[in-house]
XYZ file of C-alpha atoms in Angstrom:
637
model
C 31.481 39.907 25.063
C 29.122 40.259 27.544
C 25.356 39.487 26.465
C 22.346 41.556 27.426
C 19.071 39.565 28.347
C 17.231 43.105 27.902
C 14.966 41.826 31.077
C 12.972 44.513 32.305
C 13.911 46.369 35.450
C 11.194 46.175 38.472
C 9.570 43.799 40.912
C 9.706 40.396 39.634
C 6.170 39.492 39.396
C 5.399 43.042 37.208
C 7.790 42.683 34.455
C 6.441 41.076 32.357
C 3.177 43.521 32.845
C 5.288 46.277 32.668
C 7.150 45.290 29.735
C 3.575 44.894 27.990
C 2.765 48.505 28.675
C 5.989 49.790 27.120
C 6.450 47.533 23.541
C 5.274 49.563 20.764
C 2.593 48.597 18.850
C 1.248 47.955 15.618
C -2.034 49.416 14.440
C -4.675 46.596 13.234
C -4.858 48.234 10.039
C -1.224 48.171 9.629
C -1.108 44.458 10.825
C -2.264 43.173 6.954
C 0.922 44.838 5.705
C 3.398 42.792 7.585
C 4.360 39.475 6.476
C 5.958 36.448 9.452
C 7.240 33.728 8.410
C 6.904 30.876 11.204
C 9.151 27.539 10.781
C 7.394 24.599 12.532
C 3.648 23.897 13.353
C 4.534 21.684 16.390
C 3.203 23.457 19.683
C 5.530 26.826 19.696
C 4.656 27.389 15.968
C 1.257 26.722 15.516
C 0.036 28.657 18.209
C 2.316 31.663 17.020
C 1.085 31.070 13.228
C -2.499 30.715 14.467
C -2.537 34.167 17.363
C -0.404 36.124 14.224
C -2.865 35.242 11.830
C -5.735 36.372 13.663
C -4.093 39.702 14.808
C -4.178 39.832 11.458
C -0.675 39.404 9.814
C 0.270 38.056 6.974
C 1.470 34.456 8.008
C 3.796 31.806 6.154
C 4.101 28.570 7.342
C 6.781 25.917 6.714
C 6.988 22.230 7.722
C 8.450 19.459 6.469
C 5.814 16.986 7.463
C 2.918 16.276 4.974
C 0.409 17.560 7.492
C 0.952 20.431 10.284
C -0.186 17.953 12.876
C 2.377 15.287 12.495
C 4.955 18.043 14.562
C 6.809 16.016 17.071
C 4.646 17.983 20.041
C 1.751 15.424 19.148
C 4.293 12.342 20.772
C 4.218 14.070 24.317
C 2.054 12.018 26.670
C 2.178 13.036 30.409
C 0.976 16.732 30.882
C 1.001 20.251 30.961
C 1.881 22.531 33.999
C 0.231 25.396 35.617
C -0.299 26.958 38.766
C -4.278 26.431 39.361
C -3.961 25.043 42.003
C -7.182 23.268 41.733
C -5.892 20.359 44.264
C -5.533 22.911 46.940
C -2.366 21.843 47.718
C -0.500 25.000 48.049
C 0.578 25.595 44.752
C 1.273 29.249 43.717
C 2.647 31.144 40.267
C 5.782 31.730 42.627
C 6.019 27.870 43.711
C 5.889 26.873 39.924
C 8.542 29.573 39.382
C 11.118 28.394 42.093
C 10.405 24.371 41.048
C 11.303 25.502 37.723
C 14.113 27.839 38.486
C 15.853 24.582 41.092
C 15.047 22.097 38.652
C 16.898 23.695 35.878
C 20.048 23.850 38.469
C 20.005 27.203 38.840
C 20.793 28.087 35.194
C 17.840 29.600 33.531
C 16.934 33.880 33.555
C 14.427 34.530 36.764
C 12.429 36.762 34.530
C 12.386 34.116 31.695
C 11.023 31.912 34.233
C 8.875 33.819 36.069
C 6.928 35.227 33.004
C 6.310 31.660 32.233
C 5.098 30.473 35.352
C 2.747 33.541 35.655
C 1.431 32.464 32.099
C 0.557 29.206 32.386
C -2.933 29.511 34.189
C -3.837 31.471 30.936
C -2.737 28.354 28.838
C -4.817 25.799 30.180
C -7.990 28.572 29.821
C -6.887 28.917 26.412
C -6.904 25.185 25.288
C -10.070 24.182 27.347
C -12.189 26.950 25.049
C -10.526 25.360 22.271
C -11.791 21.998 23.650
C -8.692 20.101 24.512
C -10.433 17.173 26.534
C -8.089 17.347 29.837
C -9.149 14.718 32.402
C -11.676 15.514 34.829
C -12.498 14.599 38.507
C -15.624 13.163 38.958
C -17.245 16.425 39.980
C -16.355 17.628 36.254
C -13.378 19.728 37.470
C -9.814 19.664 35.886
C -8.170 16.496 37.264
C -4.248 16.733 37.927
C -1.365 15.002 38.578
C 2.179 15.243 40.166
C 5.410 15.107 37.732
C 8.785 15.331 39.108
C 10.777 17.932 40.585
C 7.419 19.392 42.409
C 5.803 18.668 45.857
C 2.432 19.238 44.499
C -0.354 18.343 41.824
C 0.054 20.591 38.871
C 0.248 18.707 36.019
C -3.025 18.689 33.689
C -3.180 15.604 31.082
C -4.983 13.767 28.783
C -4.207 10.411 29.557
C -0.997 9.646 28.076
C -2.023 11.691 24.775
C -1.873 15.095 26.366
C 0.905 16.942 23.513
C -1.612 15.365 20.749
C -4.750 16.463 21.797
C -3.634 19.776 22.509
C -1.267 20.211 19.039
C -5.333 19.190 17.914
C -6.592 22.276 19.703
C -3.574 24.822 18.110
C -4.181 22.751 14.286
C -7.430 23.677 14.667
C -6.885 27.367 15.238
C -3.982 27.559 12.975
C -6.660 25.555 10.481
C -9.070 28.543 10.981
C -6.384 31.395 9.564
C -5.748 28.987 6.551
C -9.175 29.007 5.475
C -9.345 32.793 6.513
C -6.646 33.475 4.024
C -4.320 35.174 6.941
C -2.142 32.174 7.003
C -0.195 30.193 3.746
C 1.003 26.905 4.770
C 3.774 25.011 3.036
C 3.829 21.164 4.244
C 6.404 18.829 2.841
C 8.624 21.817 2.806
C 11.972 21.954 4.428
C 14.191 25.472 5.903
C 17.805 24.803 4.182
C 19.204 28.889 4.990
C 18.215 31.933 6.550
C 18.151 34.773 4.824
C 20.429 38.056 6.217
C 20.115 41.679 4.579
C 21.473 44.382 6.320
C 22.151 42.668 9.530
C 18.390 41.731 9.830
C 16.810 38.496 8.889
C 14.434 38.760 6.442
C 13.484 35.179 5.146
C 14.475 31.734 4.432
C 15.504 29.339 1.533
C 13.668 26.009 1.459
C 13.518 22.620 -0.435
C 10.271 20.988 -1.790
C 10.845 18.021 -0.502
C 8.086 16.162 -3.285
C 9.898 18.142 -6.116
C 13.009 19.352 -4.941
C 12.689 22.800 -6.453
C 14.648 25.203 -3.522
C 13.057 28.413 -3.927
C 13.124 31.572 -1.324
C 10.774 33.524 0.566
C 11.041 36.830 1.822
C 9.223 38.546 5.101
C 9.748 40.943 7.581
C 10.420 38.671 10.411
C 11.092 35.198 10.698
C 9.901 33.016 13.962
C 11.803 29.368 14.088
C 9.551 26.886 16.338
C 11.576 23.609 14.863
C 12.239 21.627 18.145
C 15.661 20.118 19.591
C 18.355 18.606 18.253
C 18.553 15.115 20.929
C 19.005 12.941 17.497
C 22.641 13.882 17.611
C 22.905 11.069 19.433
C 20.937 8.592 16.692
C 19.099 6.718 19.123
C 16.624 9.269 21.240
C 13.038 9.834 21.764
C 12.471 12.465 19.046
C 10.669 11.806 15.869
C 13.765 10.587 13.678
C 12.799 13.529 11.479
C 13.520 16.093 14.417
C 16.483 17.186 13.142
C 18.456 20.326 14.219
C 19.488 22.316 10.532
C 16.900 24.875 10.754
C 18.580 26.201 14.176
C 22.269 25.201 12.708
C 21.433 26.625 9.747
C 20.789 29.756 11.367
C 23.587 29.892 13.753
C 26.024 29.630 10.800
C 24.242 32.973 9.571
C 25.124 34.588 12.787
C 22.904 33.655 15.769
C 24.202 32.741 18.769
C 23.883 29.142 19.922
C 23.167 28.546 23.619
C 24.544 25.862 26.118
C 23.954 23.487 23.436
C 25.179 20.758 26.005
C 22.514 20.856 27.987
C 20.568 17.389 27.368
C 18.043 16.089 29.227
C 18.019 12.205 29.315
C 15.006 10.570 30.217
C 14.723 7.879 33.062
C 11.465 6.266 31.819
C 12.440 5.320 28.133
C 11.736 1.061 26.505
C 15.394 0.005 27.043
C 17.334 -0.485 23.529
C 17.115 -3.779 22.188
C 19.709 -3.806 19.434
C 21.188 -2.547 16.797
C 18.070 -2.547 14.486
C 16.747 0.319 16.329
C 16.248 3.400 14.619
C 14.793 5.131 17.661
C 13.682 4.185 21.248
C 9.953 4.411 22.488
C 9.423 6.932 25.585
C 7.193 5.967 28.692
C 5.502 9.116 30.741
C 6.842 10.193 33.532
C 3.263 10.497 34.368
C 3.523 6.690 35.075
C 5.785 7.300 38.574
C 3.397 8.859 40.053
C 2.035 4.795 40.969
C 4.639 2.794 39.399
C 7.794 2.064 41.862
C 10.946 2.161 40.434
C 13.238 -1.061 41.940
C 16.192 -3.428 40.848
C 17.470 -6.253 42.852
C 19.599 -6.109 45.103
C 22.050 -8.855 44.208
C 24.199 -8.297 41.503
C 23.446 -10.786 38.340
C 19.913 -11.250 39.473
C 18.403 -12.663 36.517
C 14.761 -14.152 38.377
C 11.408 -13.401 36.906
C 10.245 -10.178 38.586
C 7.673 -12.128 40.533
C 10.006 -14.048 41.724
C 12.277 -12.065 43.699
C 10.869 -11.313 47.416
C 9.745 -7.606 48.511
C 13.361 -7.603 50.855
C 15.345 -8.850 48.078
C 14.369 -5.444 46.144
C 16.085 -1.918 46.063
C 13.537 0.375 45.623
C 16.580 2.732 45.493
C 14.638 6.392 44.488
C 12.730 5.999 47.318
C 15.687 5.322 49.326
C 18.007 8.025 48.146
C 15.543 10.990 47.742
C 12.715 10.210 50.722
C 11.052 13.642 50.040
C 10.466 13.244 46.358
C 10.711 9.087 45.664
C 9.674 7.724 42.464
C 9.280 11.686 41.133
C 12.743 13.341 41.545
C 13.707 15.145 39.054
C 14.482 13.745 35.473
C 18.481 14.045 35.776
C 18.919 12.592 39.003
C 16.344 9.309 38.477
C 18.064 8.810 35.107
C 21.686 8.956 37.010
C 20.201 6.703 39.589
C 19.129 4.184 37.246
C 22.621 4.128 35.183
C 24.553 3.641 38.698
C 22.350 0.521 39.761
C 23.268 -1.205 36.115
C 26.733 -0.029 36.619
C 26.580 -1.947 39.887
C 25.690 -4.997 37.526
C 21.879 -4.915 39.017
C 20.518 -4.077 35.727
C 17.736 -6.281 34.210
C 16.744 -7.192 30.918
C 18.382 -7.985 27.776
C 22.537 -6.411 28.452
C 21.392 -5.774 32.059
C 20.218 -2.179 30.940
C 16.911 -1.288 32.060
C 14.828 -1.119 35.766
C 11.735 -2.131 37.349
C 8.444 0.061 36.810
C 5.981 -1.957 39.224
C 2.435 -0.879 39.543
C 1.536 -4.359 41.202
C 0.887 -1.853 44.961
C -0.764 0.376 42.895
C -3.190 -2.074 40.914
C -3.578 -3.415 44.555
C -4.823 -0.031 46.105
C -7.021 1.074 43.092
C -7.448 -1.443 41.222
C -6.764 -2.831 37.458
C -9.528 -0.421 35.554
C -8.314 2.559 37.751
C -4.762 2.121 36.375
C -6.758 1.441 32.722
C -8.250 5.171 33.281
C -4.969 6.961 34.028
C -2.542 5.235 31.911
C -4.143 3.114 29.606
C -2.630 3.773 26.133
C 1.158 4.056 27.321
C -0.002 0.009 28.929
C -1.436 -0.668 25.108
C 1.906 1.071 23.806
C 4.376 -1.095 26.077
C 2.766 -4.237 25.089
C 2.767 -3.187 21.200
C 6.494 -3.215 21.601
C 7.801 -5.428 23.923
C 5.243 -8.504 24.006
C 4.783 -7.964 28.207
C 1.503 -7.050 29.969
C 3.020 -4.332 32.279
C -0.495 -5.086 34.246
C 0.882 -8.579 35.233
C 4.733 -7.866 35.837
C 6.614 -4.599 35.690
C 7.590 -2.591 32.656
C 11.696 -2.441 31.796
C 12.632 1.445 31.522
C 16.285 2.784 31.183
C 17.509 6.238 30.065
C 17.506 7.815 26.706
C 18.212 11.304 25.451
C 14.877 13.069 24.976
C 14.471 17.173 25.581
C 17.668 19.574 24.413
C 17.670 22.847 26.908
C 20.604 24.493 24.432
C 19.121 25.984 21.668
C 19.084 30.065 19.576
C 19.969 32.535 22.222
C 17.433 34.719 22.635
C 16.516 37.654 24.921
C 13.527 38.417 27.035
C 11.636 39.429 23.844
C 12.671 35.859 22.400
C 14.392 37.744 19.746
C 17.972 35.911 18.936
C 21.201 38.441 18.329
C 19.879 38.802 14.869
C 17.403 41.565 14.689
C 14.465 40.100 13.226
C 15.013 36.596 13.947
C 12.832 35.193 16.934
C 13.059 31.716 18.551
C 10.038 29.960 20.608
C 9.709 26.623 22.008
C 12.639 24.167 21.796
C 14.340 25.898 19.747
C 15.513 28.182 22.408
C 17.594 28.158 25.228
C 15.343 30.236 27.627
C 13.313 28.876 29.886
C 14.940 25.325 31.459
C 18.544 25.959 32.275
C 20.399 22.795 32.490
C 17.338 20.355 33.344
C 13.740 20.408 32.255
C 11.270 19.213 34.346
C 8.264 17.066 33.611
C 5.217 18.377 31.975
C 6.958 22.033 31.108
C 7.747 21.694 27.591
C 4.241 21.795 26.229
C 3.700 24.797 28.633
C 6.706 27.012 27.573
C 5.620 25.943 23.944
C 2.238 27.391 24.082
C 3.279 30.293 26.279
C 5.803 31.459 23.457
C 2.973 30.974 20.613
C 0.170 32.249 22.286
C 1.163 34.898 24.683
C 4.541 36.107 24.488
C 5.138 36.640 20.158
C 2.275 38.179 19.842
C 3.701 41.368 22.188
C 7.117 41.101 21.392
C 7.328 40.944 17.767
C 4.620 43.514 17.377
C 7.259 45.749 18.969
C 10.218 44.350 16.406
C 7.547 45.238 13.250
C 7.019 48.531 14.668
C 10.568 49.930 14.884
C 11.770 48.361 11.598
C 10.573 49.310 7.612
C 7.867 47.898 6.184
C 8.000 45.265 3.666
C 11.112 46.743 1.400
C 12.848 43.397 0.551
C 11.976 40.984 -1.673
C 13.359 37.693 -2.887
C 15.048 40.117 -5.839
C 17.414 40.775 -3.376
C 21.167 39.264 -4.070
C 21.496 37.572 -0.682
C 18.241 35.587 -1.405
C 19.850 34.472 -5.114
C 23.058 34.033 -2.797
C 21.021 31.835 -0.198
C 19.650 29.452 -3.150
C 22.705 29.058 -5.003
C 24.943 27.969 -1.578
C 22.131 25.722 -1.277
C 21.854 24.235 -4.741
C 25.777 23.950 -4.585
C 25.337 21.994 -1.112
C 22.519 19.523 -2.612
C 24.879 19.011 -6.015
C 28.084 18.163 -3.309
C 25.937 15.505 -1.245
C 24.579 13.831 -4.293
C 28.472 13.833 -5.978
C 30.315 11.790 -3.263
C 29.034 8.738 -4.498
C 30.592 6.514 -1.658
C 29.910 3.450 -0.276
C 28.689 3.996 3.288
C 24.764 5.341 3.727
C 23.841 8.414 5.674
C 22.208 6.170 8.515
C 25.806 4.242 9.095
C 27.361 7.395 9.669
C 24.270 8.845 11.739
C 24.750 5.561 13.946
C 27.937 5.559 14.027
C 28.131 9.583 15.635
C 25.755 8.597 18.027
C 27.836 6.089 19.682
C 30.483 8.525 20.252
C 28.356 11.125 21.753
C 26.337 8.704 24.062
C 29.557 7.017 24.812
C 31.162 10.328 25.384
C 29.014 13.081 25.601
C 26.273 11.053 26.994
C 24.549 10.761 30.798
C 28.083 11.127 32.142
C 31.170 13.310 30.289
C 34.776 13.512 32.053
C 37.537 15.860 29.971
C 39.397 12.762 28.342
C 36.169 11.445 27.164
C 35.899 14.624 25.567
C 38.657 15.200 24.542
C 38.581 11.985 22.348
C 35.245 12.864 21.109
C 36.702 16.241 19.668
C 39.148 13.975 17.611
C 36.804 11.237 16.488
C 34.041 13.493 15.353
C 36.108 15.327 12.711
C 37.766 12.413 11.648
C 34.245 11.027 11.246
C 32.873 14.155 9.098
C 35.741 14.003 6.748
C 34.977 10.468 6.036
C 31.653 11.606 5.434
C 31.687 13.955 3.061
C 34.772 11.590 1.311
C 32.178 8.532 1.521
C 28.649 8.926 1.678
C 26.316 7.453 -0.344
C 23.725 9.120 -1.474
C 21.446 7.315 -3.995
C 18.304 9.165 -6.605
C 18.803 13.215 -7.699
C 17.843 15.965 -6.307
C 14.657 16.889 -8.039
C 12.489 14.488 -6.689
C 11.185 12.901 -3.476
C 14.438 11.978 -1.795
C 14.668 11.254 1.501
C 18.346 9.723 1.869
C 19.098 13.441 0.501
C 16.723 14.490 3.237
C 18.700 12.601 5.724
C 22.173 13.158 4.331
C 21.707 16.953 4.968
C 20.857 16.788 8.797
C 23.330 14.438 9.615
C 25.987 16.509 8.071
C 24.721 19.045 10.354
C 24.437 16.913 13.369
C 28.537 16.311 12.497
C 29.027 20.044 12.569
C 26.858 20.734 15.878
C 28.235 17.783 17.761
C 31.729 19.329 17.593
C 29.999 22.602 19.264
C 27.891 20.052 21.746
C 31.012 18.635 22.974
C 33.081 22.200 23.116
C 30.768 23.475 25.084
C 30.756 20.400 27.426
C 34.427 20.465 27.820
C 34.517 24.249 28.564
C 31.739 24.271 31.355
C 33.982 22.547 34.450
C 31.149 21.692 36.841
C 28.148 19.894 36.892
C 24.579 21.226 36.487
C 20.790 19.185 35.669
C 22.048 17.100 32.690
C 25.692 18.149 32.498
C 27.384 15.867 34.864
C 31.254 15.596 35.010
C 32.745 12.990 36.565
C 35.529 15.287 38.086
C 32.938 17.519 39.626
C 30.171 15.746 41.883
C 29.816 15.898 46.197
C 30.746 13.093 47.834
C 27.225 11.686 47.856
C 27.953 11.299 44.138
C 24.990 14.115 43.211
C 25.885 16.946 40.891
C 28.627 19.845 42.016
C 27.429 23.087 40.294
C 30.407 25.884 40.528
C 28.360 28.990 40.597
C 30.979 31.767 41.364
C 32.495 30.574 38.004
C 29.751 28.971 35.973
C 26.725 31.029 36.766
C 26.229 32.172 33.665
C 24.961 31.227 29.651
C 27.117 30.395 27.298
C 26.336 31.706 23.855
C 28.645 30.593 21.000
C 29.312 32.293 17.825
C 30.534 30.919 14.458
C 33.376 32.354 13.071
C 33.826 30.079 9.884
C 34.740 26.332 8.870
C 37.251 25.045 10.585
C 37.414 27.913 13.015
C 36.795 27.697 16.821
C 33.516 29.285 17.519
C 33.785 32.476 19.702
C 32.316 32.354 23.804
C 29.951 35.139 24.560
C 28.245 34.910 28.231
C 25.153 36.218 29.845
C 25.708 36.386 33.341
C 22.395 34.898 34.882
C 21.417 36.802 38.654
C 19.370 35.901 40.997
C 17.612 38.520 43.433
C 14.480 36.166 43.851
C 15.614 32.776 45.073
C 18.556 31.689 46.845
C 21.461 29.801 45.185
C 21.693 26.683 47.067
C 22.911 23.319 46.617
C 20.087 21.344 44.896
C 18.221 18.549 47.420
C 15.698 16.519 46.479
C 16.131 14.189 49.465
């Protein structure tokens, strides 16, 4: 089956304008009789709870947290993008859109991109009225910085606090509508099902997480905004809440689930430490933009930093990739730092982790100029690791952080289930097979703010108003499959807990499925993961009931999800027989050991449906074009 992106037809840079002129729309009067639910208040949903609520809708909100602030957006440090160009460097909407479009290997819809690029200038207008306190030059202009994957200054920050101060700004909005009555929000509650009748998706089942009472709630549209799924791998930079059963959840209803092994792994991550870990610590990228990335030369080199002279040091970024150094792109730095510790140059406890020196930079600007730019991620390094990353380097290695898979979802953002729309994260849209630095906060706010507002004015406006209710028997179907599920977790009664098996999944899919993937590695993956999920469900424990505040229940639900997924992860790793951003197979790089892309046989999306338990999901593909930018082999040297 071939999919349809329904992107507009025209000139590139008037689609989206276009498009905008030709959605139907929905009267303000009218707007009070529609009820949107929104799962998530991290970026994506907030700012789509907070614009729908003062259109004027009739909002729900769901999150699982006990406050709509403590959404995983509010741990992003380094930045926000957008094409100001304030530096007067030569940045242009069409620059930002060709970075983005390269970065993401080629693998991401040109309109998609485009739309966001062209967006993101309104963004940054947006969140400075809302008083987001970006750092400023000392004229009182918008300061910026460079991120990776980009030739110019783009980035705007707040120190290294930038995804919590503006989640602040879109709180406080989405605060507004709560006390205006437009919005309902529902903290410590958690999206178990989605809701189909008639083909459409009209609401959601959901557990109190202080009570346990699952109860259902219908709407006339549903907007998921609940993040990526990187914890399939146990150890990541996500929240260890983030979770991926809201998205799961929903592609078991029907929706189609995009490249869902695309991964980004971060090269600027606190190195792991052992197995008491529950989750590893994430340093900005923001900080190479003055720290220099190095490991010695010599194999086994086990000196004090300090002690190992500037020639006896492999500053090896800089080396390989002279145009970009210490900022290429996200994929490539983290392969670069996995070859030098495969080369036995590693540092650090296991020889696992690389030098982040800012000794030049401290040098050139000095110690409280460093303080100014970076200061908290410095407080946060030396919280964790006991070192004063102002006196000898920080230790970084790789760690899975950003997921580009997600809900397939056309230009509208509107999955293959009429009625069900997907922003942020959640969806594949907008990064192909790499994300670069600083762009996750944008396309979050640019699918709250800007885009559902148009687009599921247009959905409201072609369907009928408001006819289901949770009297409907798929919604008493939806609670009782639900119920049923709880009542089969809490029976097992085994003697292994939910984080042993969580651990133990993560191994094989960083082992396996990890920062490099060959076809026998996956292969063996496909056979240990089942093998693992029947043990599961055969000998999980799961202690306390389900009517109360019960978090190993909490847990034990999402990992048996993550089980399910990672068989789907690794499928769709197997199948795609190239390389691309964060996909790298072994049997498919250049000889200068970068990434091999096959484009006359891989250019496209793959979109997976579910076709029941135990049954191979089904392959649909959108074939991705480009008429705007040239396919080329992607150089960052």
């Amino acid at each position: 089956m071939i999919l349809d992106g329904k992107c507009p037809s025209g000139p590139l840079s008037l689609k989206w304008d276009k498009h905008r002129q030709d959605l139907k729309l929905v009267n303000p009067a009218n707007k009070r009789k529609y009820k949107i639910i929104v799962v998530g208040t991290g970026l994506a949903g907030a700012s789509a709870a907070a614009t729908l609520g003062e259109l004027g809708y009739n909002v729900e909100v769901f999150c699982y947290q006990d406050s709509g602030r403590r959404a995983h957006s509010i741990a992003a440090q380094g930045g926000i993008n957008a094409a100001k160009n304030y530096p007067n460097d030569g940045d242009t909407v069409y620059r930002l859109f060709y970075d983005t479009v390269k970065g993401g290997d080629f693998r991401a819809r040109e309109a998609n991109v485009y739309r966001l690029a062209a967006i993101s200038n309104q963004i940054i207008d947006q969140c400075v009225a809302q008083g987001v306190p970006f750092a400023r030059d000392y004229a009182g202009y918008l300061e910026n910085r460079s991120f990776g994957g980009a030739q110019v200054s783009r980035t705007f920050y707040a120190r290294g606090q930038t995804g919590q101060q503006l989640l602040l700004g879109a709180y406080a909005a989405l605060s507004r509508q709560i006390h205006a009555g437009s919005v309902k929000l529902y903290p410590r509650t958690e999206m178990l099902d989605l809701v189909i009748v008639n083909g459409e998706a009209k609401g959601i089942t959901v557990r109190d997480l202080v009570s346990g009472q699952i109860s259902s709630h219908a709407a006339d549209a549903v907007c998921l905004c609940t993040g990526g799924y990187s914890n399939v791998f146990y150890l990541s930079t996500n929240a260890m809440g983030s979770n991926t059963t809201a998205i799961y959840r929903a592609y078991k209803k029907g929706a189609y689930f995009a490249n869902p092994c695309f991964t980004q792994i971060h090269p600027t991550c606190i190195p792991v430490t052992g197995d008491h870990q529950s989750k590893l610590t994430l340093m900005s990228e923001s900080l190479r933009n003055d720290g220099r990335v190095w490991a010695p030369k010599k194999q086994g080199d086990t000196r004090h930093p300090s002690e190992i002279p500037e020639d006896e040091r492999d500053y090896y970024l800089e080396r390989k990739y002279p145009s970009f150094g210490n900022l290429a792109p996200r994929d490539i730095s983290s392969r670069a730092a996995k070859e030098v510790c495969d080369e036995g140059r590693g540092v650090g406890p296991g020889a696992r982790g690389v030098y982040l020196d800012f000794g030049d930079a401290i040098k050139r600007f000095g110690k409280e100029k460093i303080q100014e730019r970076y200061g908290n991620l410095f407080d946060m390094y030396k919280k964790i690791t006991d070192e004063d990353a102002y006196a000898q380097p920080m230790r970084i290695y790789p760690a899975p952080h950003y997921t580009m898979g997600g809900l397939w979802v056309d230009y509208n953002l509107q999955s293959n289930i009429p009625g069900l729309f997907v922003l942020g994260e959640a969806n594949f849209s907008d990064h192909g097979a790499n994300r670069l630095g600083a762009s996750a906060l944008m396309q979050g706010l640019a699918d709250g703010y800007f885009v559902i507002p148009y687009t599921i004015a247009d959905y409201l406006a072609r369907t009928s108003l408001g006819k289901i209710t949770t009297d409907n028997a798929e919604f008493k179907k939806s609670k009782d499959e639900t119920e049923s599920f709880t009542r089969k977790l809490l029976s097992i009664n085994g003697k292994k807990t939910v984080n042993e098996f969580h651990r133990e999944l993560g191994r094989i899919m960083w082992e396996y499925a990890g920062m490099a993937r060959n076809e026998e590695g996956l292969e063996k993956a496909l056979r240990l993961i089942p093998q693992l999920k029947a043990e599961f469900w055969e000998n999980v424990k799961v202690v306390g009931s389900g009517t109360e505040l019960n978090q190993e229940l909490e847990k034990a639900g999402r990992v048996a999800d993550f089980l399910e997924f990672a068989e789907l992860f690794v499928l769709d790793a197997l199948q795609r027989k190239e390389s691309c951003g964060g996909h790298f197979r072994e049997e498919y790089q250049m000889p200068d050991g970068e990434a091999k892309r096959d484009d006359e046989n891989f250019r496209y999306v793959a979109a997976w449906e579910f076709k029941g338990e135990g049954k191979e999901p089904d392959l649909h593909k959108e074939p991705l074009e480009f008429e705007n930018v040239h396919l080329a082999v992607r150089s960052y040297k």
